[in-house]
PDB file of C-alpha atoms in Angstrom:
ATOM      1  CA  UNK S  10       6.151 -24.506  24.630  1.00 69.00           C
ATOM      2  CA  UNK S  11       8.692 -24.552  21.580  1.00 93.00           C
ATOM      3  CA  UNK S  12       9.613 -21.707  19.628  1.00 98.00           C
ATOM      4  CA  UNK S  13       7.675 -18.884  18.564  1.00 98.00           C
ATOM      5  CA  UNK S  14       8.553 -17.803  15.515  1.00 98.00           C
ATOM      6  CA  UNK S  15       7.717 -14.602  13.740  1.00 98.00           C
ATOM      7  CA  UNK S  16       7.504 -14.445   9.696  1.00 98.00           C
ATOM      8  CA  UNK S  17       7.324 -11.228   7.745  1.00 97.00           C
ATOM      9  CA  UNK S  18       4.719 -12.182   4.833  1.00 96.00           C
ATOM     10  CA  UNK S  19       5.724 -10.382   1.237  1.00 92.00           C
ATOM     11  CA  UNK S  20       8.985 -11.351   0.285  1.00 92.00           C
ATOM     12  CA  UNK S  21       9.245 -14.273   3.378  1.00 96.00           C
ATOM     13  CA  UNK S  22       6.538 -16.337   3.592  1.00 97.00           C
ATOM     14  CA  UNK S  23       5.137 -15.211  -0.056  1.00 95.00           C
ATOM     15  CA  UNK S  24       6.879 -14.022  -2.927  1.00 90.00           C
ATOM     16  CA  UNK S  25       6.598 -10.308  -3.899  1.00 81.00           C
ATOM     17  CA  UNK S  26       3.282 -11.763  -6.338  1.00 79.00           C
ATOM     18  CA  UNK S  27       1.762 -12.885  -3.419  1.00 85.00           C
ATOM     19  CA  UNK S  28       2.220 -16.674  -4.101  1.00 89.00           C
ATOM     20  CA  UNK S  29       2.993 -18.982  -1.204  1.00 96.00           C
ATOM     21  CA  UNK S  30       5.718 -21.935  -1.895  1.00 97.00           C
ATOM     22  CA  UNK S  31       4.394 -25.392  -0.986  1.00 97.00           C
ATOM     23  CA  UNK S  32       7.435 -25.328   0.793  1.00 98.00           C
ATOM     24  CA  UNK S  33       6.969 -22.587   3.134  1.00 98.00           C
ATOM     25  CA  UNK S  34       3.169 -24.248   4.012  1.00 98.00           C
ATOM     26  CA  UNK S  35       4.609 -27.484   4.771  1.00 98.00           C
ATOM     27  CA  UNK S  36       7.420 -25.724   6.589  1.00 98.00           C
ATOM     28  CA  UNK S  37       4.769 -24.026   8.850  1.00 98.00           C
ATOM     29  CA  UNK S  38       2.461 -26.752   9.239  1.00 98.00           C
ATOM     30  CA  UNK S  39       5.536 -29.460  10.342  1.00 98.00           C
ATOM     31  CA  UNK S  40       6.737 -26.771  12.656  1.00 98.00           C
ATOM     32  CA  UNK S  41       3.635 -26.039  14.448  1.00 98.00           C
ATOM     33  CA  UNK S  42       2.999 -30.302  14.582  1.00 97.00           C
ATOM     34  CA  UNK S  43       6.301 -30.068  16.299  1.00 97.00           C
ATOM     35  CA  UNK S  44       4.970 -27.807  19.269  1.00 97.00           C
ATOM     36  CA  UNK S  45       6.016 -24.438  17.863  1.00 98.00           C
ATOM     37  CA  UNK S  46       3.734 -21.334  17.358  1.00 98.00           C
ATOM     38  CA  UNK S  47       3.829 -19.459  14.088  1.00 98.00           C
ATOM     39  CA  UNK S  48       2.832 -15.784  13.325  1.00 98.00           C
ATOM     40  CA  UNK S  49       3.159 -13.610  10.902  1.00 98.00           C
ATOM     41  CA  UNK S  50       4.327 -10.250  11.648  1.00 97.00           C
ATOM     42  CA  UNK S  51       3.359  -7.805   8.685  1.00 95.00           C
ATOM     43  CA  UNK S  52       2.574  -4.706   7.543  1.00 90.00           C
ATOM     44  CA  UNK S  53      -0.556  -5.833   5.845  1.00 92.00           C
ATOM     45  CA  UNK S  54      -3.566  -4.987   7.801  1.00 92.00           C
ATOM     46  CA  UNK S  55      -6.006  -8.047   8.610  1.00 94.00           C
ATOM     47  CA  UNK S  56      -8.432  -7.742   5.558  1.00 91.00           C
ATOM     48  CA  UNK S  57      -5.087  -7.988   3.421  1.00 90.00           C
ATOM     49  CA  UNK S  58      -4.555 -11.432   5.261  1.00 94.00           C
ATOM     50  CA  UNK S  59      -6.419 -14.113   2.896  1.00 92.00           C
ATOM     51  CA  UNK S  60      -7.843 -17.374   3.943  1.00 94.00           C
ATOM     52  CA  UNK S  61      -4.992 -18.879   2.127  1.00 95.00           C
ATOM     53  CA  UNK S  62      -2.637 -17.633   4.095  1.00 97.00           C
ATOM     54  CA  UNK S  63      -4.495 -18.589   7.326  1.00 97.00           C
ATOM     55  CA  UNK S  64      -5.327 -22.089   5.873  1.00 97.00           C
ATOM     56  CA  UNK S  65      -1.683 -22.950   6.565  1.00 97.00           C
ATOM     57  CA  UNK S  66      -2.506 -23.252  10.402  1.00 96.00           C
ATOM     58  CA  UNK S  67      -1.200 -20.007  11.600  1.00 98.00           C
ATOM     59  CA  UNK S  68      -1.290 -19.626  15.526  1.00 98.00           C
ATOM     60  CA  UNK S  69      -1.992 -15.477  14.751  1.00 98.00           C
ATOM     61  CA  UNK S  70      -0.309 -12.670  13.338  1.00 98.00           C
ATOM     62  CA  UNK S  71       0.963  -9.217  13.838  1.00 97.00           C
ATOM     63  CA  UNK S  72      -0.506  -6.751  11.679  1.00 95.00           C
ATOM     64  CA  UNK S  73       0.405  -2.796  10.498  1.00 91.00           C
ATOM     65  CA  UNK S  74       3.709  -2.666  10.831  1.00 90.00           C
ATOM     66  CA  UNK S  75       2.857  -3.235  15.246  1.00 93.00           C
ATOM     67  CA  UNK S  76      -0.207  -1.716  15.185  1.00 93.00           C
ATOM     68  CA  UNK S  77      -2.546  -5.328  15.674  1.00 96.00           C
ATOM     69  CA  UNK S  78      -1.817  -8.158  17.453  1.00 98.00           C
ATOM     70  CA  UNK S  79      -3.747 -11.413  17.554  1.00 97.00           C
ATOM     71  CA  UNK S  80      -3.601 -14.626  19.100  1.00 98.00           C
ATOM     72  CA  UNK S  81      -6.388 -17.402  18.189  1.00 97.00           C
ATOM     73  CA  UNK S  82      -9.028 -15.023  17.273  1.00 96.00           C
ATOM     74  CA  UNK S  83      -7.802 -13.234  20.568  1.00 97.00           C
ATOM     75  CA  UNK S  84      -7.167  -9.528  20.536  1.00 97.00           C
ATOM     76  CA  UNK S  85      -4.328  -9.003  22.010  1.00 98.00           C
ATOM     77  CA  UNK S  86      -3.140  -5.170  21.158  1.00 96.00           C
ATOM     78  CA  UNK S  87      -4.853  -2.743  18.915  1.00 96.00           C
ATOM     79  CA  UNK S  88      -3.811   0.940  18.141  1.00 96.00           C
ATOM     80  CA  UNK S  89      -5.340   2.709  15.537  1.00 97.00           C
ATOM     81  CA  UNK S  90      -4.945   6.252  13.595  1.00 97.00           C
ATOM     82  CA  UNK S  91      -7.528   8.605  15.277  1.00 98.00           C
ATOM     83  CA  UNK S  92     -10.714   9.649  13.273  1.00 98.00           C
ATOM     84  CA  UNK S  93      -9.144  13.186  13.396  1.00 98.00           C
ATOM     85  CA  UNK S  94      -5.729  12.337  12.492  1.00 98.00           C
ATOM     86  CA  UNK S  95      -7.196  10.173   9.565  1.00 98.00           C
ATOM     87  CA  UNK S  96      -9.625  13.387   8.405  1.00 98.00           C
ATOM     88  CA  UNK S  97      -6.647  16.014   8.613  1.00 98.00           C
ATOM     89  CA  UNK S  98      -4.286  12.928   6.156  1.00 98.00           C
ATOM     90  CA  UNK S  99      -7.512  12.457   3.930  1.00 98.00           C
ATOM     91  CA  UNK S 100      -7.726  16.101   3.829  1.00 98.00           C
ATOM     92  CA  UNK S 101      -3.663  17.036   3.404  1.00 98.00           C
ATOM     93  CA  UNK S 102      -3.430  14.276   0.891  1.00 98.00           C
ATOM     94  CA  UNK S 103      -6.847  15.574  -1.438  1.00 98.00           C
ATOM     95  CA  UNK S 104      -5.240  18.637  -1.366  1.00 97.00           C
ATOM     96  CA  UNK S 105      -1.340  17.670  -2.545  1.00 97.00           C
ATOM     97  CA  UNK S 106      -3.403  15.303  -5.251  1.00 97.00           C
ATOM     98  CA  UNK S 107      -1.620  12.688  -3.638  1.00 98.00           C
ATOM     99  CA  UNK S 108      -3.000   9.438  -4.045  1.00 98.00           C
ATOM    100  CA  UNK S 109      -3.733   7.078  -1.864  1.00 98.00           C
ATOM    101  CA  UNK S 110      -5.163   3.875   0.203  1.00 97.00           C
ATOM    102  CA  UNK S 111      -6.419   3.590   4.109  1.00 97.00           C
ATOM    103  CA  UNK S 112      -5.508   0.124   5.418  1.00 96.00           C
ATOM    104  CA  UNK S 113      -8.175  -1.149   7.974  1.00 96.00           C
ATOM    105  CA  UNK S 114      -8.837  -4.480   9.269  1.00 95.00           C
ATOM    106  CA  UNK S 115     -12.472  -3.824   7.978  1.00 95.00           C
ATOM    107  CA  UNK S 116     -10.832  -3.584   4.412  1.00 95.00           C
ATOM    108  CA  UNK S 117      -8.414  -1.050   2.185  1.00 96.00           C
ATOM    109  CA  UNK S 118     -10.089   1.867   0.952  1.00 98.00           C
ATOM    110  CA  UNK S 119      -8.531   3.648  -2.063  1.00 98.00           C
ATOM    111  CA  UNK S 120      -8.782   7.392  -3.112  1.00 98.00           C
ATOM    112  CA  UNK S 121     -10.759   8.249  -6.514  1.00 96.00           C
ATOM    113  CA  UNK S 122      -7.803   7.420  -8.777  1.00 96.00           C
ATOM    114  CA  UNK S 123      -5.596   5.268  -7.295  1.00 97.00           C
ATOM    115  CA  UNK S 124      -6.167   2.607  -9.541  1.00 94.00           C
ATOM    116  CA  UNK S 125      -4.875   4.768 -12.618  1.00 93.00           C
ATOM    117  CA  UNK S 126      -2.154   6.921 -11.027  1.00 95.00           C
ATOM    118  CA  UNK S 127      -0.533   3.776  -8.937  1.00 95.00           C
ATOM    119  CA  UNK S 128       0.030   1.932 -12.313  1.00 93.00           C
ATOM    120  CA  UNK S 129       3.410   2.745 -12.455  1.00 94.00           C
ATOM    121  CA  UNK S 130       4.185   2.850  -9.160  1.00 93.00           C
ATOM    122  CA  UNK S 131       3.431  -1.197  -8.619  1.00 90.00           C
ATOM    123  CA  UNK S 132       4.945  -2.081 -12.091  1.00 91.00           C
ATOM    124  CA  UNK S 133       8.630  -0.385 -10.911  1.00 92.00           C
ATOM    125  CA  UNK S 134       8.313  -1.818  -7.356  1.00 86.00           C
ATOM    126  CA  UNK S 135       7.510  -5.337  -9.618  1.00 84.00           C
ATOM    127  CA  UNK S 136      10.733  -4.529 -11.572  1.00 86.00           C
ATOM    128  CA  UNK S 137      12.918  -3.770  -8.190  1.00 83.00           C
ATOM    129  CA  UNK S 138      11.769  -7.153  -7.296  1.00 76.00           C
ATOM    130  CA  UNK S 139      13.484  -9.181 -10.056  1.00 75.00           C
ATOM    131  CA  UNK S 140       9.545 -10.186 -11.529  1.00 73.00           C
ATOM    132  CA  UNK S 141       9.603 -10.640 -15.335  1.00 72.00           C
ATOM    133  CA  UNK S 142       6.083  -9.979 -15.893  1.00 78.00           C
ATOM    134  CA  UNK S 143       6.689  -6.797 -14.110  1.00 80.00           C
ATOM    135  CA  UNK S 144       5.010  -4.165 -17.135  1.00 83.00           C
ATOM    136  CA  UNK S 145       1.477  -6.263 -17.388  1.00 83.00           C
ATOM    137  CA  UNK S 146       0.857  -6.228 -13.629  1.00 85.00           C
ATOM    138  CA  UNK S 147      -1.954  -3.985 -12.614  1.00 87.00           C
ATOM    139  CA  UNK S 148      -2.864  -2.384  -9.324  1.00 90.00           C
ATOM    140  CA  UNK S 149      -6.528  -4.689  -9.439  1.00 88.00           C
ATOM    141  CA  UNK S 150      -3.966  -7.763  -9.220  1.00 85.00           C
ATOM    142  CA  UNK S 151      -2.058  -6.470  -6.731  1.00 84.00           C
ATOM    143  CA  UNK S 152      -4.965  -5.586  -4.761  1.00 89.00           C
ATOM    144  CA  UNK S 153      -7.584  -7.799  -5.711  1.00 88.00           C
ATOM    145  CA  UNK S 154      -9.936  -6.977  -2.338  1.00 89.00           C
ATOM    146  CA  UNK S 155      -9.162  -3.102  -2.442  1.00 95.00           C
ATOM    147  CA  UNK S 156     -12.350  -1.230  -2.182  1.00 96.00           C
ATOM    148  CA  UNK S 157     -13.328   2.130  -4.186  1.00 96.00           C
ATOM    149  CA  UNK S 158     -16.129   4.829  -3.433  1.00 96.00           C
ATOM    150  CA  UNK S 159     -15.759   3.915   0.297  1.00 96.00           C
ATOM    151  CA  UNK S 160     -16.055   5.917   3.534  1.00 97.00           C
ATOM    152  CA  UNK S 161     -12.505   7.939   3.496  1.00 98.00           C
ATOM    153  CA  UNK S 162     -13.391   9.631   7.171  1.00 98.00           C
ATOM    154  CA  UNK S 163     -12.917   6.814   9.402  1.00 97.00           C
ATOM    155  CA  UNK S 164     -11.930   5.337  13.067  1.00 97.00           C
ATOM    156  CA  UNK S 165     -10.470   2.024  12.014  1.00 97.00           C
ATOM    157  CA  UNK S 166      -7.790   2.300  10.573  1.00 96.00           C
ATOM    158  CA  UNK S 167      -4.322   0.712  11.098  1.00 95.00           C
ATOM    159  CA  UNK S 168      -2.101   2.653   8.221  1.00 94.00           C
ATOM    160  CA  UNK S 169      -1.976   5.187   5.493  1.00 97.00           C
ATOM    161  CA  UNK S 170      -0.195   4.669   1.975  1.00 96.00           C
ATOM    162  CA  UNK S 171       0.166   7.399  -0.140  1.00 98.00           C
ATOM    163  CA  UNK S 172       2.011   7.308  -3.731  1.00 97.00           C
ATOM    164  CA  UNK S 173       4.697  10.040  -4.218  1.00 97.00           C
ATOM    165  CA  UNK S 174       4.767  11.829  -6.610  1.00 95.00           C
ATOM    166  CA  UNK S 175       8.233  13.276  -5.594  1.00 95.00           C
ATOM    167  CA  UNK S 176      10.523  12.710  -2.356  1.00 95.00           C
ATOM    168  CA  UNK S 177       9.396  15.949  -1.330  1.00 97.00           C
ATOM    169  CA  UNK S 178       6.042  14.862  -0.826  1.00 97.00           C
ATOM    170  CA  UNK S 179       7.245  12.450   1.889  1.00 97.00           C
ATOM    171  CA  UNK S 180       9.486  14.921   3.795  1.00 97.00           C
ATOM    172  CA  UNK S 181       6.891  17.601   3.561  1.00 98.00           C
ATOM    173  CA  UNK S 182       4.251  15.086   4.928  1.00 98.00           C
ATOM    174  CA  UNK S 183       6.421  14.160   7.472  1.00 97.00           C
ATOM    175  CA  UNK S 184       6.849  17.727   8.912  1.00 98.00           C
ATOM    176  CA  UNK S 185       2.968  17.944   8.852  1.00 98.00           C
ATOM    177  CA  UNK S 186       2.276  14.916  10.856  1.00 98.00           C
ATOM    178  CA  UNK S 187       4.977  14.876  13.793  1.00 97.00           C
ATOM    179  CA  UNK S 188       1.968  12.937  15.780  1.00 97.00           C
ATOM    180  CA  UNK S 189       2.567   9.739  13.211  1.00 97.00           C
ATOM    181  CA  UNK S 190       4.636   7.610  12.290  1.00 93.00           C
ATOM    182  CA  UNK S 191       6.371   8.138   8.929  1.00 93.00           C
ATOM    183  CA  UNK S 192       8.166   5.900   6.804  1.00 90.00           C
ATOM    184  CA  UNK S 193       8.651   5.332   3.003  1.00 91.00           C
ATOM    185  CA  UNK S 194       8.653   1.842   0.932  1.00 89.00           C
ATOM    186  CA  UNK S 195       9.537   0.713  -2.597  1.00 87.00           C
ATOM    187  CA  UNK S 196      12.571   2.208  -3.078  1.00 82.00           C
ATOM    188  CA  UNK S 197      15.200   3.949  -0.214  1.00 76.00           C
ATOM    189  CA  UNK S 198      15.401   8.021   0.373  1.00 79.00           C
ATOM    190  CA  UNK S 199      14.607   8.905  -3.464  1.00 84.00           C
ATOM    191  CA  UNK S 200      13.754   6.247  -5.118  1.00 89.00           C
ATOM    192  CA  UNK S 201      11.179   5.286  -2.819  1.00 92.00           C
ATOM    193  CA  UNK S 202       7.453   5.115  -4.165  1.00 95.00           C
ATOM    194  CA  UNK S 203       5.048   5.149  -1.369  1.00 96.00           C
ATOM    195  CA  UNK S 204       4.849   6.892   1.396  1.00 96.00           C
ATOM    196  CA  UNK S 205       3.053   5.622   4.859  1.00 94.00           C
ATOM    197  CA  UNK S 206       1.746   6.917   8.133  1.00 96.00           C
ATOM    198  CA  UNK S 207       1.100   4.800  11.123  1.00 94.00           C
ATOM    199  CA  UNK S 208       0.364   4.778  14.981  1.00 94.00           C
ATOM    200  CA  UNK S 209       3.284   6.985  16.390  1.00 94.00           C
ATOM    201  CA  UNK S 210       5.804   4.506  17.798  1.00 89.00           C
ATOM    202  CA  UNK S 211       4.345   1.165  16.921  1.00 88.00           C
ATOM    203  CA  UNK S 212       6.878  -1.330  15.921  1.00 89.00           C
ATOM    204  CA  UNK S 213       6.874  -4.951  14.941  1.00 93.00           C
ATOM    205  CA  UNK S 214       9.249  -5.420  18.224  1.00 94.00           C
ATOM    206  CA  UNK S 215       7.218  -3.460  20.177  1.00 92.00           C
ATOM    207  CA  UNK S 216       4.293  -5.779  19.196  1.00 96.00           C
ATOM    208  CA  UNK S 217       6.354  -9.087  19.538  1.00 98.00           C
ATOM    209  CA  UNK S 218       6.927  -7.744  23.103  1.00 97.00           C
ATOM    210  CA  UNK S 219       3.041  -7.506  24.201  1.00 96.00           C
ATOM    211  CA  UNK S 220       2.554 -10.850  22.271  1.00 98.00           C
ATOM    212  CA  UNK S 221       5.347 -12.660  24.604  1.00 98.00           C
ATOM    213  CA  UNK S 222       3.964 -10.929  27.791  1.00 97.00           C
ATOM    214  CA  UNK S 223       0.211 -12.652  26.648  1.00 98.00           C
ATOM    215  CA  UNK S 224       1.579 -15.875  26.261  1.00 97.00           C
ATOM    216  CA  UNK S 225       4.055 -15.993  29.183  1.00 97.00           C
ATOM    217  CA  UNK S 226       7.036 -16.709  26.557  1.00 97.00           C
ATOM    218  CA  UNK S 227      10.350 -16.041  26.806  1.00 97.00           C
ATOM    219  CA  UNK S 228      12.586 -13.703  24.369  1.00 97.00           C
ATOM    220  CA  UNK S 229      14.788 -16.203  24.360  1.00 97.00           C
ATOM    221  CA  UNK S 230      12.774 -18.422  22.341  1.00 98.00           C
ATOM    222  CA  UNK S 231      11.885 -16.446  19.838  1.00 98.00           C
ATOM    223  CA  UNK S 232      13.013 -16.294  15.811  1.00 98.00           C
ATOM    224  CA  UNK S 233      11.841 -13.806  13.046  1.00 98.00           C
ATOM    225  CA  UNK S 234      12.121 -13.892   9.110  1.00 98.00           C
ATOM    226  CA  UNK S 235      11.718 -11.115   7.156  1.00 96.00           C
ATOM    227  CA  UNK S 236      13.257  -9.231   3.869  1.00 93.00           C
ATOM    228  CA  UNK S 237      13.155  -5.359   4.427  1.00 89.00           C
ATOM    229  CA  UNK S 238      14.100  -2.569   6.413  1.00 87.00           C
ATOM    230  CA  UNK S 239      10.915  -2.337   8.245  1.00 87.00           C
ATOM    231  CA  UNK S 240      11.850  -5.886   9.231  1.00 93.00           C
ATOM    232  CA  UNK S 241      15.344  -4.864  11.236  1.00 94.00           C
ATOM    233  CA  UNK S 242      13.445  -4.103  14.763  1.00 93.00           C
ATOM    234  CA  UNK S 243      12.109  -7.420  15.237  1.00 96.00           C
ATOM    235  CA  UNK S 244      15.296  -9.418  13.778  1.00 98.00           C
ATOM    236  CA  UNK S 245      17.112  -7.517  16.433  1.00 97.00           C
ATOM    237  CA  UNK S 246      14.293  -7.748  19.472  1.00 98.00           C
ATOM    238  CA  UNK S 247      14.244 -11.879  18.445  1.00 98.00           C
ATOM    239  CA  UNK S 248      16.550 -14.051  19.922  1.00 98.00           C
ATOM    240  CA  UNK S 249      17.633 -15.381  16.701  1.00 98.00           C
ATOM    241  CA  UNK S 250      16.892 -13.299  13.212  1.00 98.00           C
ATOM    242  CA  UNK S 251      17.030 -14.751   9.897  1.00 98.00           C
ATOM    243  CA  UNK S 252      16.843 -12.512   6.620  1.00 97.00           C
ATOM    244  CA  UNK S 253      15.698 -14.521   3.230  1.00 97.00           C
ATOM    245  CA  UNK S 254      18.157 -14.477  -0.049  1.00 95.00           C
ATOM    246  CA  UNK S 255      16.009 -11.971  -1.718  1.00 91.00           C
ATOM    247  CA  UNK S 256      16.249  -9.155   1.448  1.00 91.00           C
ATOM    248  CA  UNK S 257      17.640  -5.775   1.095  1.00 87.00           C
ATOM    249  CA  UNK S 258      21.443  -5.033   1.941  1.00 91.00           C
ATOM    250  CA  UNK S 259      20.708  -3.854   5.545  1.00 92.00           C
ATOM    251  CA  UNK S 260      19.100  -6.590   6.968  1.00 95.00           C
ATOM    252  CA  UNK S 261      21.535  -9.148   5.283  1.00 96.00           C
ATOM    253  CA  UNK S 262      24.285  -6.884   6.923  1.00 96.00           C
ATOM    254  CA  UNK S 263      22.598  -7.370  10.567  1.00 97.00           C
ATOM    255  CA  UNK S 264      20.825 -10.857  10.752  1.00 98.00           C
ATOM    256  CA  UNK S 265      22.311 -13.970  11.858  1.00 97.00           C
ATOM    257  CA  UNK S 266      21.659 -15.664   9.174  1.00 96.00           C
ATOM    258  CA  UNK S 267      20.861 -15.742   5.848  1.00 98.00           C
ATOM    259  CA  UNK S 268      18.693 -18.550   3.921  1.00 98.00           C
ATOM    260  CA  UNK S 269      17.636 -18.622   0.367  1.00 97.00           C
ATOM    261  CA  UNK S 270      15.278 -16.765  -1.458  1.00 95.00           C
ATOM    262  CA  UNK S 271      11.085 -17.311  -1.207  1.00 95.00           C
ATOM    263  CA  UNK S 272      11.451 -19.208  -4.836  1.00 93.00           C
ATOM    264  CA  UNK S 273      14.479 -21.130  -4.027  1.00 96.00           C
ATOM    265  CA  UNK S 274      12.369 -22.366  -0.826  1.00 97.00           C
ATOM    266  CA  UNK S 275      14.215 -20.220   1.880  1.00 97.00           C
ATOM    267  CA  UNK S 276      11.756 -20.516   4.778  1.00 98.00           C
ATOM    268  CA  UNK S 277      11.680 -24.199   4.116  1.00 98.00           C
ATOM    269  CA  UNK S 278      16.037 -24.290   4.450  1.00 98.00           C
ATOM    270  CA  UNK S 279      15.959 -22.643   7.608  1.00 98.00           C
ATOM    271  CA  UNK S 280      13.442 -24.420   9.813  1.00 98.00           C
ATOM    272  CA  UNK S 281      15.221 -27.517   8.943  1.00 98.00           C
ATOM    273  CA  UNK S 282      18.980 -25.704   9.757  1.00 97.00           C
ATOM    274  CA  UNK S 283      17.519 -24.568  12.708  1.00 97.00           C
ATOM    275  CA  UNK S 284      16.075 -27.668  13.658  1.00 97.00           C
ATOM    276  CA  UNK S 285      12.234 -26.339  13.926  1.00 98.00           C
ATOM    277  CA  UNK S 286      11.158 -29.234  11.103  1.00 97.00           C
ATOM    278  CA  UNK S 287      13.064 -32.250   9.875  1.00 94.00           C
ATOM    279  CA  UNK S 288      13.928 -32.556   6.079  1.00 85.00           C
TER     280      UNK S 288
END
């Protein structure tokens, strides 16, 4: 067995508009030809996983954030939000007039008005991403599959995000769900957007770690790309971590390397550096 190497999808192996490089496909494919197994290790649950994506030849993927793990069609590992602990967020989140989508393998389920209150939400996440169409993109782009006037009470799912309509929403949440796992994206402390709740200690290390013991790999092969803070655990657990251009300060502080950016072809410039793929 060669490598096995572990790519974070928005903002690594797609840019933040959900495009995929030619680049980072044939980088993937060429690796894979060369004996090496390629997953990507996400927070997007399976349903947000599109057959484009697996149409590159992906060997299987790690999905919310830790909380799904897949080899080949294979389950491997799958910890999900409890039907109660999804009814009491459904119910806590109704009654702040939070907004809000449930992430399932089965699909993404959005509250009654996410659609209209998110709006400015994705375009300044859009705009903290460098994008110059930033003002005309719309939450039906950015979530072309999402799925409205669904179940809300369920026992499948793999994540909670919620929009914030202040930074005290998040802490507050927090305090009321000490069973979850709480984090915040699109912005740090804040300036963050979203908030999310997830399996309580389920990280994309932890889930590289069942993966490995699956496959009989070693740590020592293993590499991981990724852009973000919620990326940092798995750079660290992998024997060799590699943040793209376009990453946050914090993981370009702690990686071992830094390649370009998704648009400048940075996945492509580091298989070939690290000799996964020849130019």
């Amino acid at each position: 067995m060669g490598k096995v190497i572990f790519l974070d999808v928005d903002g690594t192996l797609v840019d933040y508009e959900g495009r995929l490089p030619e680049s980072a496909a044939a980088a993937v494919r060429k690796a894979r030809e060369n004996g090496h197994r390629v997953y990507i290790c996400t927070g997007r649950s399976k349903a947000e996983v599109y057959p484009y994506l697996w149409d590159i030849g992906l060997d299987g993927m790690i999905g919310g954030n830790g909380s799904y793990v897949e080899d080949h069609g294979h389950v491997v590992m799958h910890q999900l939000i409890t039907a109660d602990q999804c009814r009491r967020v459904v119910d806590w989140l109704h009654d702040r007039k939070l907004e809000f989508y449930l992430e399932s393998n089965n699909g993404l389920f959005a509250s009654e008005h996410f659609a209209e209150k998110a709006q400015p939400a994705m375009r300044e996440y859009s705009r903290r991403k460098g994008k110059a169409d930033a003002d005309s993109i719309t939450v039906a782009a950015a979530f072309p599959d999402m799925i409205y006037g669904g179940e809300l009470y369920r026992d499948d799912l793999n994540k909670v995000s919620y929009l914030l309509n202040s930074y005290e929403d998040f802490l507050e949440t927090r305090e009321q769900f000490p069973d979850l796992e709480n984090n915040t994206w699109g912005g740090a402390g804040e300036t963050a957007l979203f908030g999310d709740l997830g399996v309580k200690g389920i990280t994309k290390a932890n889930a590289i770690s069942s993966l490995l013991a699956y496959l009989g790999a070693d740590r020592e092969d293993t590499m991981a790309f990724g852009d973000a803070k919620i990326d940092i655990p798995m750079l660290e657990y992998c024997a060799v971590g590699v943040s793209m251009g376009n990453g946050g300060p914090e993981i370009k502080e702690m990686a071992d390397c830094i390649t370009d950016s998704v648009e400048e072809d940075g996945l492509y410039h580091a298989f070939v550096k690290f000799g996964l793929i020849e130019n």
